[in-house]
Short mmCIF file of C-alpha atoms in Angstrom, two decimals:
data_model
loop_
_atom_site.label_atom_id
_atom_site.label_comp_id
_atom_site.label_asym_id
_atom_site.label_seq_id
_atom_site.Cartn_x
_atom_site.Cartn_y
_atom_site.Cartn_z
CA MET A 1 154.91 -24.33 -61.76
CA ALA A 2 151.71 -23.81 -59.72
CA ALA A 3 149.34 -26.66 -60.43
CA TYR A 4 145.75 -26.04 -59.57
CA ILE A 5 144.36 -27.53 -56.43
CA GLN A 6 142.06 -24.71 -55.51
CA ASP A 7 139.09 -23.16 -57.27
CA VAL A 8 138.86 -19.40 -57.37
CA ILE A 9 136.63 -16.47 -56.68
CA MET A 10 137.27 -13.89 -59.37
CA LEU A 11 136.66 -10.23 -58.59
CA VAL A 12 136.44 -8.07 -61.71
CA GLY A 13 136.20 -4.34 -61.34
CA ASP A 14 137.89 -0.97 -60.99
CA SER A 15 139.92 0.56 -58.18
CA ILE A 16 137.02 0.07 -55.73
CA THR A 17 137.50 -3.66 -56.16
CA GLN A 18 141.28 -3.28 -56.08
CA ARG A 19 141.16 -1.40 -52.77
CA GLY A 20 138.98 -4.19 -51.38
CA PHE A 21 142.26 -5.83 -50.32
CA ILE A 22 143.05 -3.32 -47.63
CA PRO A 23 142.83 -4.76 -44.13
CA ASN A 24 139.12 -5.41 -43.48
CA GLY A 25 138.24 -4.56 -47.10
CA PHE A 26 135.65 -6.85 -48.68
CA ALA A 27 138.15 -8.81 -50.73
CA GLN A 28 140.49 -9.28 -47.78
CA LYS A 29 137.65 -10.52 -45.63
CA LEU A 30 136.37 -12.78 -48.35
CA SER A 31 139.73 -14.46 -48.80
CA GLY A 32 140.03 -14.45 -44.99
CA VAL A 33 136.84 -16.42 -44.33
CA CYS A 34 137.65 -18.87 -47.13
CA LEU A 35 141.00 -19.58 -45.50
CA GLN A 36 140.18 -19.13 -41.83
CA SER A 37 136.83 -20.84 -41.54
CA GLU A 38 136.41 -23.27 -38.69
CA THR A 39 136.86 -26.23 -40.97
CA GLY A 40 140.28 -24.96 -42.06
CA CYS A 41 141.43 -23.77 -45.43
CA SER A 42 138.75 -23.78 -48.08
CA GLN A 43 139.03 -23.94 -51.75
CA PRO A 44 138.19 -20.64 -53.36
CA ARG A 45 140.45 -17.71 -53.14
CA THR A 46 140.18 -14.32 -54.67
CA GLN A 47 141.73 -13.36 -57.93
CA PRO A 48 141.33 -9.66 -58.60
CA ILE A 49 141.51 -8.32 -62.10
CA PHE A 50 141.32 -4.64 -62.52
CA GLU A 51 140.41 -2.42 -65.32
CA LYS A 52 140.15 1.29 -65.19
CA GLU A 53 137.56 1.27 -67.93
CA VAL A 54 135.08 -1.28 -69.12
CA LEU A 55 137.00 -2.55 -72.11
CA THR A 56 135.74 -6.01 -71.38
CA LYS A 57 135.12 -7.19 -74.86
CA ARG A 58 138.84 -6.94 -75.60
CA ILE A 59 140.41 -7.80 -72.28
CA CYS A 60 138.22 -10.48 -70.78
CA SER A 61 139.10 -12.99 -73.47
CA GLN A 62 142.60 -12.90 -71.96
CA PHE A 63 141.61 -13.72 -68.40
CA PHE A 64 138.72 -16.11 -69.09
CA ALA A 65 139.92 -19.47 -70.34
CA LYS A 66 138.35 -20.83 -73.52
CA GLN A 67 136.33 -24.02 -73.11
CA HIS A 68 139.09 -26.27 -74.42
CA GLU A 69 141.58 -24.73 -71.99
CA GLN A 70 139.33 -25.10 -68.97
CA GLN A 71 140.63 -28.52 -68.02
CA HIS A 72 144.06 -27.04 -67.32
CA VAL A 73 142.94 -24.02 -65.27
CA PRO A 74 141.10 -23.51 -61.98
CA LYS A 75 137.34 -23.34 -61.96
CA VAL A 76 135.93 -19.87 -61.22
CA ARG A 77 133.17 -20.76 -58.79
CA LEU A 78 132.08 -17.16 -58.19
CA LEU A 79 132.57 -14.10 -60.36
CA THR A 80 131.75 -10.63 -59.02
CA ILE A 81 131.42 -7.79 -61.58
CA TRP A 82 131.56 -4.28 -60.11
CA TYR A 83 131.75 -1.43 -62.62
CA GLY A 84 130.18 1.95 -63.10
CA ALA A 85 132.04 4.21 -60.76
CA ASN A 86 134.55 5.24 -63.44
CA ASP A 87 132.45 4.68 -66.50
CA SER A 88 129.97 7.25 -65.14
CA CYS A 89 132.59 9.99 -65.32
CA ILE A 90 131.21 12.90 -67.27
CA PRO A 91 132.79 14.17 -70.50
CA PRO A 92 135.44 15.33 -71.26
CA SER A 93 136.95 12.74 -68.84
CA ILE A 94 138.77 10.04 -70.81
CA GLN A 95 137.22 7.54 -68.40
CA HIS A 96 133.71 8.36 -69.57
CA VAL A 97 131.83 5.45 -71.18
CA PRO A 98 128.39 6.38 -72.55
CA LEU A 99 125.53 4.68 -70.67
CA PRO A 100 124.34 2.52 -73.63
CA THR A 101 127.94 1.28 -74.18
CA PHE A 102 128.26 0.60 -70.47
CA ILE A 103 125.10 -1.50 -70.51
CA THR A 104 126.37 -3.43 -73.54
CA ASN A 105 129.76 -4.00 -71.93
CA VAL A 106 128.36 -5.39 -68.64
CA THR A 107 125.87 -7.54 -70.53
CA THR A 108 128.63 -8.85 -72.80
CA LEU A 109 130.78 -9.72 -69.81
CA VAL A 110 127.92 -11.68 -68.16
CA ARG A 111 127.06 -13.52 -71.42
CA LYS A 112 130.70 -14.45 -72.05
CA VAL A 113 130.24 -16.78 -69.08
CA THR A 114 126.55 -17.70 -69.25
CA SER A 115 125.91 -18.14 -72.95
CA PRO A 116 126.36 -21.74 -74.20
CA SER A 117 127.52 -20.36 -77.57
CA SER A 118 130.32 -18.29 -75.96
CA PRO A 119 133.86 -19.68 -76.34
CA HIS A 120 134.27 -18.83 -72.64
CA TYR A 121 131.03 -20.49 -71.50
CA SER A 122 131.46 -21.73 -67.93
CA PRO A 123 128.32 -23.30 -66.46
CA VAL A 124 130.09 -23.90 -63.14
CA THR A 125 130.53 -20.14 -62.58
CA ARG A 126 128.00 -18.20 -60.48
CA ILE A 127 127.84 -14.45 -61.00
CA ILE A 128 126.98 -11.51 -58.72
CA LEU A 129 126.70 -7.96 -60.03
CA ILE A 130 127.44 -5.00 -57.75
CA THR A 131 126.19 -1.46 -58.41
CA PRO A 132 128.60 1.47 -58.11
CA PRO A 133 128.34 3.43 -54.84
CA PRO A 134 126.72 6.84 -54.89
CA VAL A 135 129.26 9.60 -55.38
CA ASN A 136 129.53 12.33 -52.73
CA THR A 137 130.24 15.27 -55.07
CA HIS A 138 131.03 17.63 -52.16
CA GLN A 139 133.73 15.28 -50.82
CA ARG A 140 134.97 14.39 -54.29
CA ALA A 141 135.25 18.05 -55.36
CA ALA A 142 137.20 18.90 -52.20
CA ASP A 143 139.55 15.98 -52.85
CA LEU A 144 140.14 16.94 -56.50
CA ALA A 145 140.81 20.56 -55.50
CA THR A 146 143.78 19.39 -53.41
CA ARG A 147 145.45 17.70 -56.40
CA ASP A 148 148.47 19.26 -58.08
CA PRO A 149 147.31 20.67 -60.43
CA PRO A 150 143.77 20.96 -59.00
CA LYS A 151 141.16 19.08 -60.95
CA LEU A 152 137.53 19.90 -61.66
CA LEU A 153 134.68 17.67 -60.51
CA ASP A 154 134.40 14.73 -62.92
CA ARG A 155 131.25 13.00 -61.67
CA GLU A 156 127.61 13.89 -61.03
CA PHE A 157 125.44 12.35 -58.33
CA GLU A 158 122.48 11.74 -60.66
CA VAL A 159 124.66 10.25 -63.46
CA THR A 160 126.23 7.61 -61.20
CA ARG A 161 122.72 6.75 -60.01
CA GLN A 162 121.70 6.04 -63.63
CA TYR A 163 124.66 3.67 -64.06
CA ALA A 164 123.68 1.92 -60.87
CA GLU A 165 120.09 1.52 -62.15
CA ALA A 166 121.51 0.15 -65.41
CA VAL A 167 123.44 -2.58 -63.55
CA LYS A 168 120.20 -3.55 -61.80
CA ASP A 169 118.44 -3.74 -65.19
CA VAL A 170 121.21 -6.02 -66.55
CA GLY A 171 120.79 -8.21 -63.47
CA ARG A 172 117.05 -8.55 -64.05
CA LYS A 173 117.42 -9.24 -67.77
CA GLU A 174 120.27 -11.72 -67.36
CA GLN A 175 118.78 -13.28 -64.16
CA VAL A 176 121.90 -12.52 -62.15
CA PRO A 177 121.59 -11.43 -58.49
CA VAL A 178 122.72 -7.86 -57.69
CA VAL A 179 124.24 -6.38 -54.57
CA ASP A 180 122.82 -2.89 -54.85
CA MET A 181 125.53 -0.88 -53.12
CA TRP A 182 124.14 2.34 -54.48
CA THR A 183 120.85 1.93 -52.61
CA LEU A 184 122.38 0.34 -49.53
CA LEU A 185 124.74 3.29 -49.04
CA TRP A 186 122.11 5.88 -49.93
CA ASP A 187 119.72 4.39 -47.38
CA ALA A 188 122.50 4.15 -44.76
CA SER A 189 123.19 7.85 -45.32
CA GLY A 190 119.59 8.85 -44.71
CA HIS A 191 119.31 10.14 -48.34
CA VAL A 192 121.66 13.05 -47.52
CA GLU A 193 124.60 13.23 -49.94
CA GLU A 194 126.99 14.80 -47.44
CA ASN A 195 126.38 11.92 -45.02
CA LEU A 196 127.95 9.49 -47.50
CA SER A 197 131.35 10.60 -46.13
CA GLU A 198 130.70 8.08 -43.32
CA PHE A 199 131.28 5.33 -45.91
CA LEU A 200 133.51 6.98 -48.53
CA GLU A 201 137.20 7.76 -48.30
CA ASP A 202 137.27 10.58 -50.82
CA GLY A 203 133.74 10.86 -52.14
CA LEU A 204 134.36 7.98 -54.61
CA HIS A 205 136.19 5.07 -52.96
CA LEU A 206 134.82 3.13 -50.00
CA ASN A 207 136.33 3.18 -46.53
CA VAL A 208 136.36 0.14 -44.24
CA LYS A 209 132.81 0.94 -43.06
CA GLY A 210 131.62 1.01 -46.65
CA TYR A 211 133.39 -2.24 -47.44
CA GLU A 212 131.72 -3.83 -44.43
CA ILE A 213 128.36 -3.25 -46.13
CA VAL A 214 129.63 -4.75 -49.37
CA TYR A 215 130.98 -7.78 -47.56
CA ASP A 216 127.89 -8.41 -45.44
CA ASN A 217 125.58 -8.14 -48.45
CA LEU A 218 127.80 -10.26 -50.65
CA ILE A 219 127.73 -13.03 -48.04
CA LYS A 220 123.93 -12.58 -47.72
CA THR A 221 123.50 -12.84 -51.48
CA ILE A 222 125.72 -15.94 -51.64
CA SER A 223 123.62 -17.52 -48.84
CA GLU A 224 120.38 -16.77 -50.62
CA HIS A 225 121.33 -17.55 -54.22
CA TYR A 226 124.37 -19.81 -54.09
CA PRO A 227 124.39 -21.48 -50.62
CA GLU A 228 126.79 -24.16 -51.86
CA LEU A 229 129.41 -21.35 -52.13
CA HIS A 230 128.97 -20.03 -48.59
CA TYR A 231 132.25 -20.48 -46.78
CA ASP A 232 130.59 -22.75 -44.22
CA ASN A 233 129.86 -25.18 -47.08
CA LEU A 234 133.30 -25.20 -48.70
CA GLY A 235 135.56 -28.14 -47.89
CA THR A 236 139.32 -28.06 -47.70
CA ALA A 237 141.45 -29.01 -50.72
CA PHE A 238 143.45 -31.47 -48.64
CA PRO A 239 142.47 -33.28 -45.43
CA LEU A 240 143.42 -31.66 -42.14
CA HIS A 241 146.13 -33.50 -40.18
CA PHE A 242 143.69 -35.16 -37.82
CA GLU A 243 141.60 -36.41 -40.78
CA ILE A 244 144.48 -38.23 -42.45
CA ASP A 245 144.07 -42.01 -42.58
CA HIS A 246 147.54 -43.24 -41.75
CA SER A 247 146.59 -46.81 -42.66
CA ASN A 248 145.85 -45.62 -46.21
CA LEU A 249 148.16 -42.67 -46.55
CA GLU A 250 148.44 -42.38 -50.32
CA ALA A 251 144.71 -42.24 -50.92
CA SER A 252 144.12 -40.05 -47.89
CA LEU A 253 146.50 -37.38 -49.20
CA GLN A 254 144.85 -36.87 -52.55
CA LYS A 255 143.20 -33.58 -53.31
CA ARG A 256 139.51 -33.86 -52.50
CA ALA A 257 136.98 -33.75 -55.31
CA VAL A 258 134.82 -30.60 -55.33
CA MET B 1 137.57 -20.71 -66.72
CA ALA B 2 140.34 -18.57 -65.11
CA ALA B 3 143.08 -18.16 -67.64
CA TYR B 4 146.39 -17.07 -66.25
CA ILE B 5 147.42 -13.51 -66.57
CA GLN B 6 149.23 -13.16 -63.26
CA ASP B 7 152.22 -14.91 -61.83
CA VAL B 8 152.02 -16.00 -58.24
CA ILE B 9 153.77 -15.94 -54.91
CA MET B 10 153.24 -19.28 -53.27
CA LEU B 11 153.30 -19.56 -49.48
CA VAL B 12 153.72 -23.09 -48.22
CA GLY B 13 153.47 -23.81 -44.57
CA ASP B 14 151.39 -24.66 -41.54
CA SER B 15 148.75 -22.66 -39.63
CA ILE B 16 151.26 -19.86 -38.98
CA THR B 17 151.27 -19.25 -42.72
CA GLN B 18 147.53 -19.76 -42.95
CA ARG B 19 146.87 -17.10 -40.24
CA GLY B 20 149.08 -14.72 -42.15
CA PHE B 21 145.93 -13.65 -43.99
CA ILE B 22 144.41 -11.94 -40.98
CA PRO B 23 144.24 -8.12 -41.36
CA ASN B 24 147.85 -6.91 -41.29
CA GLY B 25 149.19 -10.46 -41.29
CA PHE B 26 152.28 -10.96 -43.46
CA ALA B 27 150.35 -12.69 -46.28
CA GLN B 28 147.64 -10.08 -46.31
CA LYS B 29 150.28 -7.28 -46.43
CA LEU B 30 152.21 -9.10 -49.14
CA SER B 31 149.19 -9.40 -51.40
CA GLY B 32 148.31 -5.89 -50.43
CA VAL B 33 151.54 -4.30 -51.63
CA CYS B 34 151.48 -6.36 -54.80
CA LEU B 35 148.03 -4.97 -55.57
CA GLN B 36 148.24 -1.53 -54.05
CA SER B 37 151.68 -0.42 -55.12
CA GLU B 38 152.04 2.99 -56.61
CA THR B 39 152.24 1.59 -60.07
CA GLY B 40 148.89 -0.14 -59.66
CA CYS B 41 148.11 -3.82 -59.56
CA SER B 42 151.14 -6.01 -59.85
CA GLN B 43 151.49 -9.52 -61.06
CA PRO B 44 152.18 -11.89 -58.25
CA ARG B 45 149.53 -12.83 -55.79
CA THR B 46 149.64 -15.19 -52.90
CA GLN B 47 148.51 -18.77 -53.05
CA PRO B 48 148.62 -20.41 -49.68
CA ILE B 49 148.82 -24.12 -49.36
CA PHE B 50 148.69 -25.57 -45.92
CA GLU B 51 149.80 -28.76 -44.40
CA LYS B 52 149.65 -29.58 -40.79
CA GLU B 53 152.65 -31.85 -41.17
CA VAL B 54 155.52 -31.94 -43.56
CA LEU B 55 154.22 -34.63 -45.86
CA THR B 56 155.71 -32.76 -48.74
CA LYS B 57 157.03 -35.66 -50.71
CA ARG B 58 153.49 -36.89 -51.22
CA ILE B 59 151.50 -33.67 -51.43
CA CYS B 60 153.73 -31.22 -53.26
CA SER B 61 153.57 -33.16 -56.48
CA GLN B 62 149.92 -32.18 -56.54
CA PHE B 63 150.44 -28.45 -56.22
CA PHE B 64 153.67 -28.10 -58.19
CA ALA B 65 153.06 -28.48 -61.92
CA LYS B 66 155.25 -30.86 -63.80
CA GLN B 67 157.52 -29.36 -66.43
CA HIS B 68 155.30 -30.33 -69.35
CA GLU B 69 152.30 -28.72 -67.62
CA GLN B 70 154.08 -25.47 -66.81
CA GLN B 71 153.05 -23.76 -70.02
CA HIS B 72 149.41 -23.92 -68.89
CA VAL B 73 149.81 -22.68 -65.36
CA PRO B 74 151.03 -19.50 -63.71
CA LYS B 75 154.68 -19.08 -62.94
CA VAL B 76 155.55 -19.22 -59.26
CA ARG B 77 158.00 -16.29 -59.03
CA LEU B 78 158.52 -16.64 -55.30
CA LEU B 79 158.00 -19.62 -52.99
CA THR B 80 158.19 -19.26 -49.20
CA ILE B 81 158.61 -22.44 -47.15
CA TRP B 82 157.82 -22.11 -43.46
CA TYR B 83 157.72 -25.29 -41.42
CA GLY B 84 158.95 -26.56 -38.12
CA ALA B 85 156.46 -25.21 -35.60
CA ASN B 86 154.30 -28.34 -35.71
CA ASP B 87 156.96 -30.82 -36.77
CA SER B 88 158.88 -30.00 -33.61
CA CYS B 89 155.98 -31.23 -31.42
CA ILE B 90 157.31 -33.75 -28.97
CA PRO B 91 156.15 -37.38 -28.93
CA PRO B 92 153.54 -38.77 -28.39
CA SER B 93 151.97 -35.89 -30.43
CA ILE B 94 150.82 -37.24 -33.80
CA GLN B 95 152.25 -34.04 -35.28
CA HIS B 96 155.76 -34.97 -34.28
CA VAL B 97 158.22 -35.41 -37.18
CA PRO B 98 161.71 -36.57 -36.15
CA LEU B 99 164.41 -33.97 -36.82
CA PRO B 100 166.31 -35.99 -39.51
CA THR B 101 163.00 -36.60 -41.37
CA PHE B 102 162.13 -32.91 -41.07
CA ILE B 103 165.51 -31.99 -42.59
CA THR B 104 164.97 -34.46 -45.41
CA ASN B 105 161.46 -33.15 -46.05
CA VAL B 106 162.45 -29.51 -46.27
CA THR B 107 165.48 -30.35 -48.43
CA THR B 108 163.25 -32.45 -50.70
CA LEU B 109 160.77 -29.59 -51.09
CA VAL B 110 163.55 -27.17 -52.08
CA ARG B 111 165.11 -29.60 -54.56
CA LYS B 112 161.78 -30.38 -56.16
CA VAL B 113 162.02 -26.86 -57.50
CA THR B 114 165.77 -26.29 -57.87
CA SER B 115 167.05 -29.62 -59.20
CA PRO B 116 167.22 -29.84 -62.98
CA SER B 117 166.47 -33.57 -62.71
CA SER B 118 163.22 -32.94 -60.80
CA PRO B 119 159.97 -33.37 -62.76
CA HIS B 120 158.85 -30.12 -61.04
CA TYR B 121 162.08 -28.21 -61.82
CA SER B 122 161.24 -24.51 -62.11
CA PRO B 123 164.25 -22.26 -62.71
CA VAL B 124 162.04 -19.13 -62.66
CA THR B 125 161.07 -19.74 -59.04
CA ARG B 126 162.96 -18.00 -56.22
CA ILE B 127 162.80 -19.54 -52.76
CA ILE B 128 162.92 -18.13 -49.24
CA LEU B 129 162.98 -20.37 -46.18
CA ILE B 130 161.55 -19.14 -42.86
CA THR B 131 162.49 -20.61 -39.48
CA PRO B 132 159.75 -21.46 -36.98
CA PRO B 133 159.22 -18.90 -34.24
CA PRO B 134 160.44 -19.72 -30.75
CA VAL B 135 157.70 -21.30 -28.59
CA ASN B 136 156.68 -19.59 -25.35
CA THR B 137 156.04 -22.76 -23.32
CA HIS B 138 154.52 -20.75 -20.42
CA GLN B 139 151.93 -19.15 -22.71
CA ARG B 140 151.39 -22.35 -24.66
CA ALA B 141 150.87 -24.46 -21.51
CA ALA B 142 148.34 -21.94 -20.15
CA ASP B 143 146.48 -21.99 -23.48
CA LEU B 144 146.35 -25.78 -23.63
CA ALA B 145 145.16 -25.99 -20.01
CA THR B 146 142.02 -24.03 -20.99
CA ARG B 147 141.03 -26.58 -23.72
CA ASP B 148 138.15 -28.99 -23.13
CA PRO B 149 139.50 -31.47 -22.20
CA PRO B 150 142.77 -29.77 -21.01
CA LYS B 151 145.86 -30.75 -22.96
CA LEU B 152 149.39 -31.21 -21.82
CA LEU B 153 152.30 -29.13 -23.18
CA ASP B 154 153.30 -30.56 -26.56
CA ARG B 155 156.39 -28.50 -27.39
CA GLU B 156 159.74 -27.67 -25.79
CA PHE B 157 161.63 -24.42 -26.23
CA GLU B 158 164.93 -26.12 -26.96
CA VAL B 159 163.45 -28.59 -29.46
CA THR B 160 161.83 -25.88 -31.57
CA ARG B 161 165.19 -24.10 -31.54
CA GLN B 162 166.83 -27.19 -33.02
CA TYR B 163 164.28 -27.29 -35.85
CA ALA B 164 164.97 -23.62 -36.56
CA GLU B 165 168.69 -24.28 -36.68
CA ALA B 166 168.00 -27.16 -39.07
CA VAL B 167 166.15 -24.85 -41.45
CA LYS B 168 169.15 -22.51 -41.45
CA ASP B 169 171.40 -25.48 -42.24
CA VAL B 170 169.18 -26.43 -45.19
CA GLY B 171 169.36 -22.83 -46.39
CA ARG B 172 173.17 -22.84 -46.23
CA LYS B 173 173.49 -26.21 -47.99
CA GLU B 174 170.91 -25.46 -50.66
CA GLN B 175 172.03 -21.80 -51.09
CA VAL B 176 168.57 -20.44 -50.29
CA PRO B 177 168.11 -17.28 -48.23
CA VAL B 178 166.53 -17.66 -44.83
CA VAL B 179 164.35 -15.29 -42.82
CA ASP B 180 165.35 -16.41 -39.37
CA MET B 181 162.17 -15.69 -37.42
CA TRP B 182 163.39 -17.73 -34.50
CA THR B 183 166.40 -15.44 -33.86
CA LEU B 184 164.55 -12.26 -34.82
CA LEU B 185 161.83 -12.91 -32.22
CA TRP B 186 164.24 -14.20 -29.61
CA ASP B 187 166.37 -11.06 -29.96
CA ALA B 188 163.25 -8.82 -29.92
CA SER B 189 162.21 -10.51 -26.66
CA GLY B 190 165.52 -9.80 -24.95
CA HIS B 191 166.25 -13.51 -24.72
CA VAL B 192 163.48 -13.94 -22.08
CA GLU B 193 160.95 -16.63 -23.00
CA GLU B 194 158.01 -14.97 -21.19
CA ASN B 195 158.56 -11.79 -23.19
CA LEU B 196 157.69 -13.64 -26.41
CA SER B 197 154.05 -13.05 -25.53
CA GLU B 198 154.49 -9.61 -27.07
CA PHE B 199 154.69 -11.34 -30.48
CA LEU B 200 152.73 -14.57 -29.96
CA GLU B 201 148.99 -15.03 -29.72
CA ASP B 202 149.00 -18.22 -27.74
CA GLY B 203 152.66 -19.14 -27.26
CA LEU B 204 152.76 -20.71 -30.74
CA HIS B 205 151.03 -18.53 -33.37
CA LEU B 206 152.13 -15.03 -34.19
CA ASN B 207 150.05 -11.92 -33.49
CA VAL B 208 150.05 -8.88 -35.73
CA LYS B 209 153.22 -7.52 -34.10
CA GLY B 210 154.96 -10.85 -34.81
CA TYR B 211 153.74 -10.86 -38.42
CA GLU B 212 155.06 -7.34 -38.85
CA ILE B 213 158.56 -8.71 -38.21
CA VAL B 214 158.02 -11.49 -40.72
CA TYR B 215 156.75 -9.08 -43.34
CA ASP B 216 159.51 -6.52 -42.88
CA ASN B 217 162.21 -9.16 -43.02
CA LEU B 218 160.67 -10.90 -45.98
CA ILE B 219 160.65 -7.66 -47.93
CA LYS B 220 164.25 -7.00 -46.82
CA THR B 221 165.31 -10.45 -48.04
CA ILE B 222 163.55 -9.95 -51.32
CA SER B 223 165.33 -6.58 -51.77
CA GLU B 224 168.71 -8.09 -51.05
CA HIS B 225 168.46 -11.41 -52.89
CA TYR B 226 165.71 -11.02 -55.49
CA PRO B 227 165.31 -7.28 -56.11
CA GLU B 228 163.48 -7.95 -59.37
CA LEU B 229 160.66 -9.34 -57.23
CA HIS B 230 160.35 -6.30 -54.95
CA TYR B 231 156.87 -4.84 -55.35
CA ASP B 232 158.35 -1.59 -56.62
CA ASN B 233 159.85 -3.50 -59.55
CA LEU B 234 156.74 -5.46 -60.60
CA GLY B 235 154.75 -4.17 -63.49
CA THR B 236 151.01 -4.48 -63.97
CA ALA B 237 149.53 -7.32 -66.00
CA PHE B 238 147.55 -4.86 -68.11
CA PRO B 239 148.24 -1.18 -68.82
CA LEU B 240 146.63 1.38 -66.55
CA HIS B 241 143.91 3.44 -68.17
CA PHE B 242 146.10 6.44 -68.75
CA GLU B 243 148.76 4.25 -70.41
CA ILE B 244 146.38 2.87 -73.09
CA ASP B 245 147.30 3.82 -76.60
CA HIS B 246 143.90 4.61 -78.13
CA SER B 247 145.43 4.87 -81.59
CA ASN B 248 146.58 1.24 -81.28
CA LEU B 249 144.00 -0.24 -78.98
CA GLU B 250 144.29 -3.92 -79.76
CA ALA B 251 148.04 -4.08 -79.18
CA SER B 252 147.82 -1.76 -76.21
CA LEU B 253 145.40 -4.04 -74.36
CA GLN B 254 147.47 -7.18 -74.55
CA LYS B 255 148.79 -8.68 -71.33
CA ARG B 256 152.32 -7.41 -70.78
CA ALA B 257 155.21 -9.79 -71.02
CA VAL B 258 156.97 -10.46 -67.70
#
């Protein structure tokens, strides 16, 4: 019964996106500023969709509306795509996705939205790619050793770096801006793997300090590439109470055009 | 382009609902548990819709889908309705809504959903009413005095109590469970108005400690009245990676039925 009065920000990714909804995580802060900005409630809100593997070709057709359905559903104004942290698992992990397949999958996901020949073509949607964070294998190995039963290390520092580079390549080829979390965190850690623990919970997932870097750079990228989507530039779906024209109530209470 | 794979929890209310999205606010925690529960991401998510006044008869027809549209839009599994804090403003405040009108408005909003003759009838939607918190007039007056220009006190303790009582009456008459925040906070403050500052930011809006009481009692009410909607009982929209049947991939990757 929910009719659509608000556009959405869609966050597609793995558990690093999912955990972005912890207090002061990047997704929580993103929905926060869109709702709490000085001008009141704004239109986009976050809609997280999680996959544990990039199986995008099969799944995304279920969460992207086809063109003929788009009139019934909310516009996705911004789509973030953040994969690579799980796909870069090393064999025999069942999460492993070979690098060429990973590149194809991310490219396919972008083109689903950007290609005019795609059934899911959505010219109103802006995209930002995010690279996987560097893995701290020392911290990750220690964490896996505490599991019951203990698990062996399933990621390599250098392999995750290659998947991050691949995301940047896709960004260049598809002309989509990239928040390069790999490099941002690596630089912030002074190029010392052990120092990554300042930003990682368990060697793999970000802590609040890591999410702060995602959030700040996502806002920076929005400002630079899609300023119309910055929270300062988003209006409210309905007028605020002091903006209501009581002499013309019916018209004044209509949802505002985007 | 966002097709619907997730049902929603819809939170309708004023700025006390809106601010529920601060870190550890009730709305943030509610979306958090629905996304972070042990079983992974769950289906409902929050969709806040704010009004500064109860003008529900005019506005709600825009955010509630009509019956013939319901097939295209997400199901609202849970609807919280939390008004009274602004409507109980005393004249000449432009936010003032007379008590009988307030009762009619809240009743109308409930019946829009529950009445089979309503164009927005939605039998799948469960409703919870929330009473406005008690106002701490000492704290509120001090806050308003710091405004530029200073403002006079716009609420009375006893009047807000009457609006809270009215919400409980609507709940009884419409057979909808009520989270009685007025009484919960009044009891927690030892029936001393000044002590409410422990739970209120500015005499009117809740702080994190106040939101904790909303959240805990909302979950308790869900458990008691709508256990199928407790986050422990919500499945994920898609299978988790270790649940995927690789021998039957196509079927295994379909969105799960609710």
